Amino acid sequence: MTPIGVIAGDFNGDNKVDLVVTNYNSSNVSVFLGNGDGSFHPAVNYPTGTNPYPAAAGDFNGDSKLDLVTPDNVSGLVSVLIGNGDGSFKAPVSYADGAGTSSPMSVATGDFDKDGNLDLAVINAVSAAIAMSACCSVTAMAPSRRGSTTLPVSSTPIL
């Protein structure tokens, strides 16, 4: 494992801070559920796409449970892992990063187009661009990506 990033959030709905570590070489995330006293349960690993960079969290399917997204550096995809609300995650669903090349390096979430749905901003090292994606209407049967806009950046971005 090569840990490359960590985020905090309440992934199991118990009002205690949990941690998610993104592991580059093992292509997974490790979820550490918090005990509320600064200690954590042992890690449980969930697969991502190939060679993920640091994850971001948000509610991508509107169920009030935190989900994860990772930019998958080698594949040129981003992977969305839908949270079950108990600290576990469904298998990843992958989407093109919106920039049309490989090497997505970082992802941020927000409602960028003010439509009430969470969107993604993915920075891509090869194209030196930020892809603003109207993320993923993710349901159990029909994941879809609603489109994207690409913004050029001045040089090749690095973490």
Short mmCIF file of N, CA and C in Angstrom, two decimals:
data_model
loop_
_atom_site.label_atom_id
_atom_site.label_comp_id
_atom_site.label_asym_id
_atom_site.label_seq_id
_atom_site.Cartn_x
_atom_site.Cartn_y
_atom_site.Cartn_z
N MET A 1 0.84 -1.19 0.00
CA MET A 1 0.00 0.00 0.00
C MET A 1 0.87 1.24 0.00
N THR A 2 0.46 2.24 -0.74
CA THR A 2 1.09 3.55 -0.69
C THR A 2 0.01 4.57 -0.41
N PRO A 3 -0.17 4.95 0.88
CA PRO A 3 -1.18 5.96 1.19
C PRO A 3 -0.83 7.28 0.52
N ILE A 4 -1.82 7.92 -0.10
CA ILE A 4 -1.56 9.14 -0.83
C ILE A 4 -2.47 10.29 -0.39
N GLY A 5 -3.51 9.99 0.37
CA GLY A 5 -4.40 11.04 0.84
C GLY A 5 -5.32 10.53 1.93
N VAL A 6 -5.86 11.46 2.71
CA VAL A 6 -6.79 11.12 3.78
C VAL A 6 -7.88 12.18 3.85
N ILE A 7 -9.10 11.75 4.08
CA ILE A 7 -10.22 12.66 4.31
C ILE A 7 -10.98 12.19 5.55
N ALA A 8 -11.69 13.11 6.16
CA ALA A 8 -12.48 12.81 7.34
C ALA A 8 -13.95 13.05 7.05
N GLY A 9 -14.81 12.30 7.69
CA GLY A 9 -16.25 12.46 7.55
C GLY A 9 -16.96 11.44 8.41
N ASP A 10 -18.26 11.58 8.55
CA ASP A 10 -19.05 10.60 9.29
C ASP A 10 -19.68 9.65 8.28
N PHE A 11 -18.99 8.57 7.99
CA PHE A 11 -19.41 7.65 6.94
C PHE A 11 -20.39 6.58 7.41
N ASN A 12 -20.59 6.47 8.74
CA ASN A 12 -21.53 5.48 9.24
C ASN A 12 -22.67 6.08 10.05
N GLY A 13 -22.79 7.40 10.06
CA GLY A 13 -23.93 8.07 10.67
C GLY A 13 -24.02 8.01 12.18
N ASP A 14 -22.88 7.81 12.86
CA ASP A 14 -22.91 7.73 14.32
C ASP A 14 -22.43 9.01 15.00
N ASN A 15 -22.25 10.09 14.21
CA ASN A 15 -21.79 11.38 14.71
C ASN A 15 -20.37 11.33 15.28
N LYS A 16 -19.57 10.38 14.82
CA LYS A 16 -18.15 10.28 15.18
C LYS A 16 -17.35 10.38 13.89
N VAL A 17 -16.19 11.03 13.98
CA VAL A 17 -15.37 11.25 12.80
C VAL A 17 -14.69 9.95 12.37
N ASP A 18 -14.84 9.62 11.09
CA ASP A 18 -14.20 8.46 10.48
C ASP A 18 -13.13 8.98 9.51
N LEU A 19 -12.20 8.11 9.11
CA LEU A 19 -11.16 8.47 8.15
C LEU A 19 -11.20 7.54 6.95
N VAL A 20 -10.90 8.11 5.77
CA VAL A 20 -10.73 7.32 4.56
C VAL A 20 -9.36 7.66 3.99
N VAL A 21 -8.52 6.63 3.84
CA VAL A 21 -7.18 6.79 3.28
C VAL A 21 -7.18 6.21 1.88
N THR A 22 -6.70 7.00 0.91
CA THR A 22 -6.58 6.52 -0.47
C THR A 22 -5.21 5.88 -0.64
N ASN A 23 -5.19 4.66 -1.17
CA ASN A 23 -3.95 3.88 -1.34
C ASN A 23 -3.65 3.73 -2.82
N TYR A 24 -2.58 4.37 -3.28
CA TYR A 24 -2.25 4.45 -4.70
C TYR A 24 -1.92 3.10 -5.31
N ASN A 25 -0.90 2.42 -4.82
CA ASN A 25 -0.43 1.18 -5.46
C ASN A 25 -1.38 0.01 -5.32
N SER A 26 -2.18 -0.01 -4.26
CA SER A 26 -3.10 -1.14 -4.08
C SER A 26 -4.49 -0.85 -4.66
N SER A 27 -4.69 0.34 -5.23
CA SER A 27 -5.95 0.70 -5.89
C SER A 27 -7.16 0.44 -5.01
N ASN A 28 -7.11 1.03 -3.81
CA ASN A 28 -8.24 0.91 -2.91
C ASN A 28 -8.26 2.09 -1.93
N VAL A 29 -9.32 2.15 -1.15
CA VAL A 29 -9.40 3.07 -0.03
C VAL A 29 -9.55 2.24 1.24
N SER A 30 -8.96 2.73 2.33
CA SER A 30 -9.08 2.10 3.64
C SER A 30 -9.98 2.97 4.50
N VAL A 31 -11.04 2.38 5.04
CA VAL A 31 -11.98 3.10 5.88
C VAL A 31 -11.71 2.73 7.33
N PHE A 32 -11.46 3.76 8.14
CA PHE A 32 -11.24 3.61 9.57
C PHE A 32 -12.42 4.26 10.28
N LEU A 33 -13.31 3.47 10.87
CA LEU A 33 -14.45 4.02 11.59
C LEU A 33 -14.00 4.50 12.95
N GLY A 34 -14.41 5.73 13.31
CA GLY A 34 -13.98 6.34 14.55
C GLY A 34 -14.76 5.84 15.75
N ASN A 35 -14.06 5.79 16.89
CA ASN A 35 -14.68 5.42 18.15
C ASN A 35 -15.17 6.64 18.94
N GLY A 36 -14.80 7.83 18.48
CA GLY A 36 -15.22 9.05 19.16
C GLY A 36 -14.28 9.52 20.24
N ASP A 37 -13.21 8.76 20.49
CA ASP A 37 -12.24 9.12 21.53
C ASP A 37 -10.84 9.31 20.95
N GLY A 38 -10.75 9.46 19.63
CA GLY A 38 -9.46 9.60 18.96
C GLY A 38 -8.89 8.28 18.47
N SER A 39 -9.55 7.18 18.78
CA SER A 39 -9.10 5.88 18.28
C SER A 39 -10.05 5.41 17.18
N PHE A 40 -9.61 4.41 16.43
CA PHE A 40 -10.36 3.96 15.27
C PHE A 40 -10.39 2.43 15.20
N HIS A 41 -11.44 1.90 14.60
CA HIS A 41 -11.53 0.47 14.32
C HIS A 41 -10.48 0.13 13.26
N PRO A 42 -10.08 -1.14 13.15
CA PRO A 42 -9.16 -1.54 12.08
C PRO A 42 -9.74 -1.20 10.70
N ALA A 43 -8.85 -0.99 9.76
CA ALA A 43 -9.25 -0.59 8.41
C ALA A 43 -10.01 -1.70 7.69
N VAL A 44 -10.97 -1.27 6.89
CA VAL A 44 -11.64 -2.14 5.93
C VAL A 44 -11.37 -1.52 4.56
N ASN A 45 -10.89 -2.32 3.60
CA ASN A 45 -10.50 -1.82 2.29
C ASN A 45 -11.61 -2.03 1.27
N TYR A 46 -11.77 -1.04 0.38
CA TYR A 46 -12.74 -1.10 -0.72
C TYR A 46 -12.01 -0.75 -2.01
N PRO A 47 -12.26 -1.50 -3.09
CA PRO A 47 -11.56 -1.25 -4.35
C PRO A 47 -11.98 0.07 -4.99
N THR A 48 -11.04 0.64 -5.73
CA THR A 48 -11.28 1.84 -6.54
C THR A 48 -10.86 1.50 -7.96
N GLY A 49 -10.73 2.52 -8.79
CA GLY A 49 -10.12 2.32 -10.09
C GLY A 49 -8.61 2.21 -9.92
N THR A 50 -7.88 2.16 -11.03
CA THR A 50 -6.44 1.94 -11.02
C THR A 50 -5.68 3.17 -10.55
N ASN A 51 -4.82 2.97 -9.56
CA ASN A 51 -3.93 4.00 -9.02
C ASN A 51 -4.65 5.31 -8.68
N PRO A 52 -5.52 5.27 -7.66
CA PRO A 52 -6.28 6.46 -7.32
C PRO A 52 -5.44 7.53 -6.63
N TYR A 53 -5.79 8.77 -6.88
CA TYR A 53 -5.27 9.90 -6.13
C TYR A 53 -6.29 10.23 -5.04
N PRO A 54 -6.01 11.19 -4.16
CA PRO A 54 -6.87 11.41 -2.99
C PRO A 54 -8.35 11.55 -3.30
N ALA A 55 -9.14 10.89 -2.45
CA ALA A 55 -10.60 10.85 -2.59
C ALA A 55 -11.23 12.16 -2.12
N ALA A 56 -12.46 12.35 -2.53
CA ALA A 56 -13.34 13.41 -2.01
C ALA A 56 -14.65 12.74 -1.63
N ALA A 57 -15.39 13.38 -0.74
CA ALA A 57 -16.66 12.81 -0.28
C ALA A 57 -17.80 13.75 -0.59
N GLY A 58 -18.98 13.18 -0.77
CA GLY A 58 -20.20 13.94 -1.00
C GLY A 58 -21.36 12.97 -1.16
N ASP A 59 -22.56 13.50 -1.15
CA ASP A 59 -23.75 12.67 -1.35
C ASP A 59 -24.14 12.74 -2.82
N PHE A 60 -23.67 11.78 -3.61
CA PHE A 60 -23.87 11.82 -5.05
C PHE A 60 -25.21 11.26 -5.52
N ASN A 61 -25.91 10.54 -4.66
CA ASN A 61 -27.18 9.95 -5.08
C ASN A 61 -28.37 10.43 -4.26
N GLY A 62 -28.19 11.45 -3.43
CA GLY A 62 -29.30 12.08 -2.73
C GLY A 62 -29.93 11.26 -1.62
N ASP A 63 -29.19 10.29 -1.06
CA ASP A 63 -29.75 9.47 0.01
C ASP A 63 -29.31 9.91 1.41
N SER A 64 -28.63 11.05 1.49
CA SER A 64 -28.12 11.62 2.75
C SER A 64 -27.02 10.79 3.38
N LYS A 65 -26.36 9.94 2.60
CA LYS A 65 -25.22 9.15 3.06
C LYS A 65 -24.00 9.58 2.26
N LEU A 66 -22.84 9.68 2.93
CA LEU A 66 -21.63 10.10 2.23
C LEU A 66 -21.14 9.01 1.28
N ASP A 67 -20.81 9.43 0.07
CA ASP A 67 -20.23 8.60 -0.96
C ASP A 67 -18.80 9.08 -1.18
N LEU A 68 -18.02 8.32 -1.96
CA LEU A 68 -16.63 8.68 -2.26
C LEU A 68 -16.43 8.78 -3.76
N VAL A 69 -15.48 9.61 -4.15
CA VAL A 69 -15.04 9.66 -5.54
C VAL A 69 -13.52 9.73 -5.54
N THR A 70 -12.88 8.96 -6.43
CA THR A 70 -11.43 9.00 -6.57
C THR A 70 -11.07 9.28 -8.02
N PRO A 71 -10.08 10.15 -8.25
CA PRO A 71 -9.53 10.27 -9.60
C PRO A 71 -8.54 9.12 -9.80
N ASP A 72 -8.74 8.34 -10.83
CA ASP A 72 -7.93 7.14 -11.06
C ASP A 72 -6.88 7.44 -12.10
N ASN A 73 -5.68 7.70 -11.65
CA ASN A 73 -4.61 8.29 -12.44
C ASN A 73 -4.29 7.54 -13.72
N VAL A 74 -4.16 6.26 -13.69
CA VAL A 74 -3.72 5.50 -14.87
C VAL A 74 -4.83 5.35 -15.90
N SER A 75 -6.06 5.14 -15.45
CA SER A 75 -7.15 4.83 -16.37
C SER A 75 -7.78 6.05 -17.03
N GLY A 76 -7.58 7.24 -16.45
CA GLY A 76 -8.24 8.43 -16.98
C GLY A 76 -9.69 8.51 -16.56
N LEU A 77 -10.06 7.78 -15.54
CA LEU A 77 -11.45 7.74 -15.06
C LEU A 77 -11.53 8.28 -13.65
N VAL A 78 -12.74 8.59 -13.23
CA VAL A 78 -13.01 8.82 -11.81
C VAL A 78 -13.95 7.71 -11.37
N SER A 79 -13.77 7.23 -10.15
CA SER A 79 -14.60 6.15 -9.63
C SER A 79 -15.46 6.67 -8.49
N VAL A 80 -16.74 6.37 -8.54
CA VAL A 80 -17.68 6.75 -7.49
C VAL A 80 -18.04 5.49 -6.71
N LEU A 81 -17.87 5.56 -5.39
CA LEU A 81 -18.24 4.47 -4.50
C LEU A 81 -19.41 4.95 -3.66
N ILE A 82 -20.57 4.37 -3.85
CA ILE A 82 -21.78 4.78 -3.13
C ILE A 82 -21.73 4.21 -1.71
N GLY A 83 -21.91 5.11 -0.73
CA GLY A 83 -21.91 4.70 0.67
C GLY A 83 -23.21 4.02 1.06
N ASN A 84 -23.09 3.00 1.90
CA ASN A 84 -24.26 2.28 2.40
C ASN A 84 -24.81 2.90 3.69
N GLY A 85 -24.08 3.88 4.25
CA GLY A 85 -24.53 4.55 5.47
C GLY A 85 -24.05 3.88 6.74
N ASP A 86 -23.38 2.75 6.60
CA ASP A 86 -22.85 2.04 7.77
C ASP A 86 -21.32 2.00 7.76
N GLY A 87 -20.70 2.82 6.90
CA GLY A 87 -19.25 2.85 6.78
C GLY A 87 -18.73 1.93 5.69
N SER A 88 -19.60 1.20 5.02
CA SER A 88 -19.20 0.34 3.90
C SER A 88 -19.63 1.01 2.59
N PHE A 89 -19.09 0.50 1.47
CA PHE A 89 -19.33 1.10 0.17
C PHE A 89 -19.62 0.03 -0.88
N LYS A 90 -20.45 0.40 -1.85
CA LYS A 90 -20.74 -0.48 -2.98
C LYS A 90 -19.52 -0.49 -3.92
N ALA A 91 -19.51 -1.41 -4.86
CA ALA A 91 -18.44 -1.48 -5.85
C ALA A 91 -18.36 -0.17 -6.63
N PRO A 92 -17.17 0.23 -7.05
CA PRO A 92 -17.04 1.50 -7.77
C PRO A 92 -17.68 1.47 -9.15
N VAL A 93 -18.22 2.63 -9.54
CA VAL A 93 -18.71 2.86 -10.90
C VAL A 93 -17.80 3.93 -11.48
N SER A 94 -17.24 3.68 -12.66
CA SER A 94 -16.25 4.59 -13.24
C SER A 94 -16.84 5.43 -14.35
N TYR A 95 -16.32 6.66 -14.46
CA TYR A 95 -16.74 7.65 -15.45
C TYR A 95 -15.51 8.28 -16.07
N ALA A 96 -15.60 8.71 -17.32
CA ALA A 96 -14.52 9.49 -17.94
C ALA A 96 -14.35 10.78 -17.15
N ASP A 97 -13.11 11.26 -17.08
CA ASP A 97 -12.85 12.45 -16.26
C ASP A 97 -13.32 13.76 -16.89
N GLY A 98 -13.76 13.72 -18.13
CA GLY A 98 -14.28 14.91 -18.79
C GLY A 98 -13.26 15.69 -19.58
N ALA A 99 -11.96 15.45 -19.35
CA ALA A 99 -10.92 16.19 -20.06
C ALA A 99 -10.44 15.45 -21.30
N GLY A 100 -10.87 14.22 -21.49
CA GLY A 100 -10.56 13.49 -22.71
C GLY A 100 -9.20 12.84 -22.75
N THR A 101 -8.48 12.81 -21.66
CA THR A 101 -7.17 12.16 -21.62
C THR A 101 -7.03 11.42 -20.30
N SER A 102 -5.87 10.80 -20.10
CA SER A 102 -5.62 10.12 -18.83
C SER A 102 -5.06 11.09 -17.80
N SER A 103 -4.79 10.59 -16.63
CA SER A 103 -4.12 11.29 -15.54
C SER A 103 -4.95 12.30 -14.76
N PRO A 104 -6.20 11.96 -14.37
CA PRO A 104 -6.87 12.83 -13.41
C PRO A 104 -6.12 12.77 -12.09
N MET A 105 -5.86 13.92 -11.47
CA MET A 105 -5.01 13.96 -10.28
C MET A 105 -5.73 14.39 -9.02
N SER A 106 -6.78 15.18 -9.15
CA SER A 106 -7.45 15.71 -7.97
C SER A 106 -8.90 15.95 -8.31
N VAL A 107 -9.76 15.83 -7.30
CA VAL A 107 -11.19 16.03 -7.50
C VAL A 107 -11.76 16.84 -6.34
N ALA A 108 -12.68 17.73 -6.66
CA ALA A 108 -13.40 18.51 -5.65
C ALA A 108 -14.89 18.40 -5.96
N THR A 109 -15.71 18.54 -4.92
CA THR A 109 -17.15 18.45 -5.09
C THR A 109 -17.81 19.78 -4.74
N GLY A 110 -18.94 20.04 -5.36
CA GLY A 110 -19.74 21.23 -5.08
C GLY A 110 -20.87 21.33 -6.09
N ASP A 111 -21.85 22.16 -5.79
CA ASP A 111 -22.96 22.38 -6.73
C ASP A 111 -22.57 23.57 -7.61
N PHE A 112 -21.70 23.33 -8.58
CA PHE A 112 -21.12 24.41 -9.38
C PHE A 112 -22.12 25.07 -10.31
N ASP A 113 -23.15 24.35 -10.75
CA ASP A 113 -24.12 24.92 -11.68
C ASP A 113 -25.44 25.27 -11.00
N LYS A 114 -25.48 25.21 -9.68
CA LYS A 114 -26.65 25.64 -8.88
C LYS A 114 -27.95 24.94 -9.28
N ASP A 115 -27.85 23.63 -9.61
CA ASP A 115 -29.06 22.88 -9.97
C ASP A 115 -29.54 21.98 -8.83
N GLY A 116 -28.87 22.07 -7.67
CA GLY A 116 -29.25 21.25 -6.53
C GLY A 116 -28.59 19.89 -6.50
N ASN A 117 -27.75 19.58 -7.50
CA ASN A 117 -27.05 18.29 -7.55
C ASN A 117 -25.55 18.51 -7.39
N LEU A 118 -24.90 17.57 -6.72
CA LEU A 118 -23.47 17.65 -6.50
C LEU A 118 -22.73 17.41 -7.81
N ASP A 119 -21.73 18.25 -8.08
CA ASP A 119 -20.92 18.17 -9.29
C ASP A 119 -19.48 17.89 -8.91
N LEU A 120 -18.65 17.59 -9.91
CA LEU A 120 -17.24 17.33 -9.70
C LEU A 120 -16.39 18.31 -10.49
N ALA A 121 -15.26 18.69 -9.92
CA ALA A 121 -14.20 19.39 -10.65
C ALA A 121 -12.99 18.47 -10.59
N VAL A 122 -12.51 18.03 -11.76
CA VAL A 122 -11.40 17.09 -11.83
C VAL A 122 -10.25 17.77 -12.56
N ILE A 123 -9.08 17.83 -11.92
CA ILE A 123 -7.93 18.41 -12.61
C ILE A 123 -7.14 17.28 -13.26
N ASN A 124 -6.71 17.52 -14.49
CA ASN A 124 -6.06 16.49 -15.29
C ASN A 124 -4.66 16.95 -15.67
N ALA A 125 -3.65 16.15 -15.33
CA ALA A 125 -2.25 16.54 -15.55
C ALA A 125 -1.86 16.54 -17.01
N VAL A 126 -2.38 15.62 -17.81
CA VAL A 126 -1.96 15.52 -19.21
C VAL A 126 -2.52 16.67 -20.03
N SER A 127 -3.80 16.96 -19.87
CA SER A 127 -4.41 18.02 -20.68
C SER A 127 -4.28 19.39 -20.05
N ALA A 128 -3.71 19.48 -18.83
CA ALA A 128 -3.58 20.75 -18.12
C ALA A 128 -4.92 21.48 -18.11
N ALA A 129 -5.96 20.77 -17.69
CA ALA A 129 -7.30 21.34 -17.69
C ALA A 129 -8.07 20.87 -16.46
N ILE A 130 -9.07 21.66 -16.11
CA ILE A 130 -10.02 21.27 -15.08
C ILE A 130 -11.32 20.92 -15.78
N ALA A 131 -11.81 19.71 -15.58
CA ALA A 131 -13.09 19.29 -16.15
C ALA A 131 -14.16 19.50 -15.10
N MET A 132 -15.10 20.39 -15.37
CA MET A 132 -16.22 20.64 -14.49
C MET A 132 -17.35 19.74 -14.96
N SER A 133 -17.67 18.72 -14.18
CA SER A 133 -18.65 17.73 -14.58
C SER A 133 -19.90 17.81 -13.75
N ALA A 134 -21.03 17.82 -14.41
CA ALA A 134 -22.30 17.71 -13.72
C ALA A 134 -22.43 16.24 -13.36
N CYS A 135 -21.72 15.87 -12.37
CA CYS A 135 -21.37 14.52 -11.93
C CYS A 135 -22.30 13.43 -12.36
N CYS A 136 -22.74 12.78 -11.41
CA CYS A 136 -23.25 11.45 -11.63
C CYS A 136 -24.62 11.33 -11.01
N SER A 137 -25.60 11.09 -11.82
CA SER A 137 -26.90 10.72 -11.29
C SER A 137 -26.81 9.22 -11.06
N VAL A 138 -26.35 8.84 -9.90
CA VAL A 138 -26.06 7.44 -9.63
C VAL A 138 -27.25 6.80 -8.94
N THR A 139 -27.80 5.80 -9.58
CA THR A 139 -28.83 4.99 -8.96
C THR A 139 -28.36 3.54 -9.02
N ALA A 140 -29.07 2.67 -8.37
CA ALA A 140 -28.65 1.27 -8.33
C ALA A 140 -28.58 0.67 -9.73
N MET A 141 -29.45 1.09 -10.63
CA MET A 141 -29.51 0.47 -11.95
C MET A 141 -28.96 1.33 -13.07
N ALA A 142 -28.91 2.64 -12.89
CA ALA A 142 -28.61 3.49 -14.05
C ALA A 142 -27.68 4.64 -13.71
N PRO A 143 -26.37 4.39 -13.61
CA PRO A 143 -25.46 5.51 -13.43
C PRO A 143 -25.37 6.32 -14.72
N SER A 144 -25.31 7.61 -14.59
CA SER A 144 -25.14 8.45 -15.78
C SER A 144 -24.35 9.69 -15.41
N ARG A 145 -23.69 10.25 -16.40
CA ARG A 145 -22.94 11.48 -16.22
C ARG A 145 -23.63 12.52 -17.06
N ARG A 146 -23.90 13.70 -16.48
CA ARG A 146 -24.76 14.68 -17.12
C ARG A 146 -24.02 15.68 -18.01
N GLY A 147 -22.74 15.51 -18.29
CA GLY A 147 -22.04 16.43 -19.17
C GLY A 147 -20.90 17.13 -18.46
N SER A 148 -20.07 17.86 -19.22
CA SER A 148 -18.93 18.53 -18.60
C SER A 148 -18.51 19.74 -19.39
N THR A 149 -17.76 20.61 -18.71
CA THR A 149 -17.14 21.78 -19.30
C THR A 149 -15.67 21.73 -18.94
N THR A 150 -14.79 22.01 -19.88
CA THR A 150 -13.36 21.96 -19.62
C THR A 150 -12.80 23.37 -19.53
N LEU A 151 -12.02 23.61 -18.46
CA LEU A 151 -11.37 24.90 -18.25
C LEU A 151 -9.86 24.70 -18.35
N PRO A 152 -9.17 25.40 -19.24
CA PRO A 152 -7.72 25.26 -19.33
C PRO A 152 -7.03 25.88 -18.11
N VAL A 153 -5.90 25.30 -17.72
CA VAL A 153 -5.05 25.89 -16.68
C VAL A 153 -3.73 26.23 -17.30
N SER A 154 -2.93 27.05 -16.61
CA SER A 154 -1.75 27.63 -17.24
C SER A 154 -0.60 26.67 -17.46
N SER A 155 -0.46 25.65 -16.65
CA SER A 155 0.62 24.69 -16.83
C SER A 155 0.19 23.35 -16.28
N THR A 156 1.05 22.35 -16.43
CA THR A 156 0.72 21.02 -15.93
C THR A 156 0.60 21.06 -14.41
N PRO A 157 -0.57 20.72 -13.87
CA PRO A 157 -0.76 20.76 -12.43
C PRO A 157 -0.06 19.59 -11.74
N ILE A 158 0.40 19.82 -10.53
CA ILE A 158 0.95 18.76 -9.69
C ILE A 158 0.29 18.82 -8.34
N LEU A 159 0.32 17.72 -7.62
CA LEU A 159 -0.24 17.69 -6.27
C LEU A 159 0.61 18.44 -5.31
#
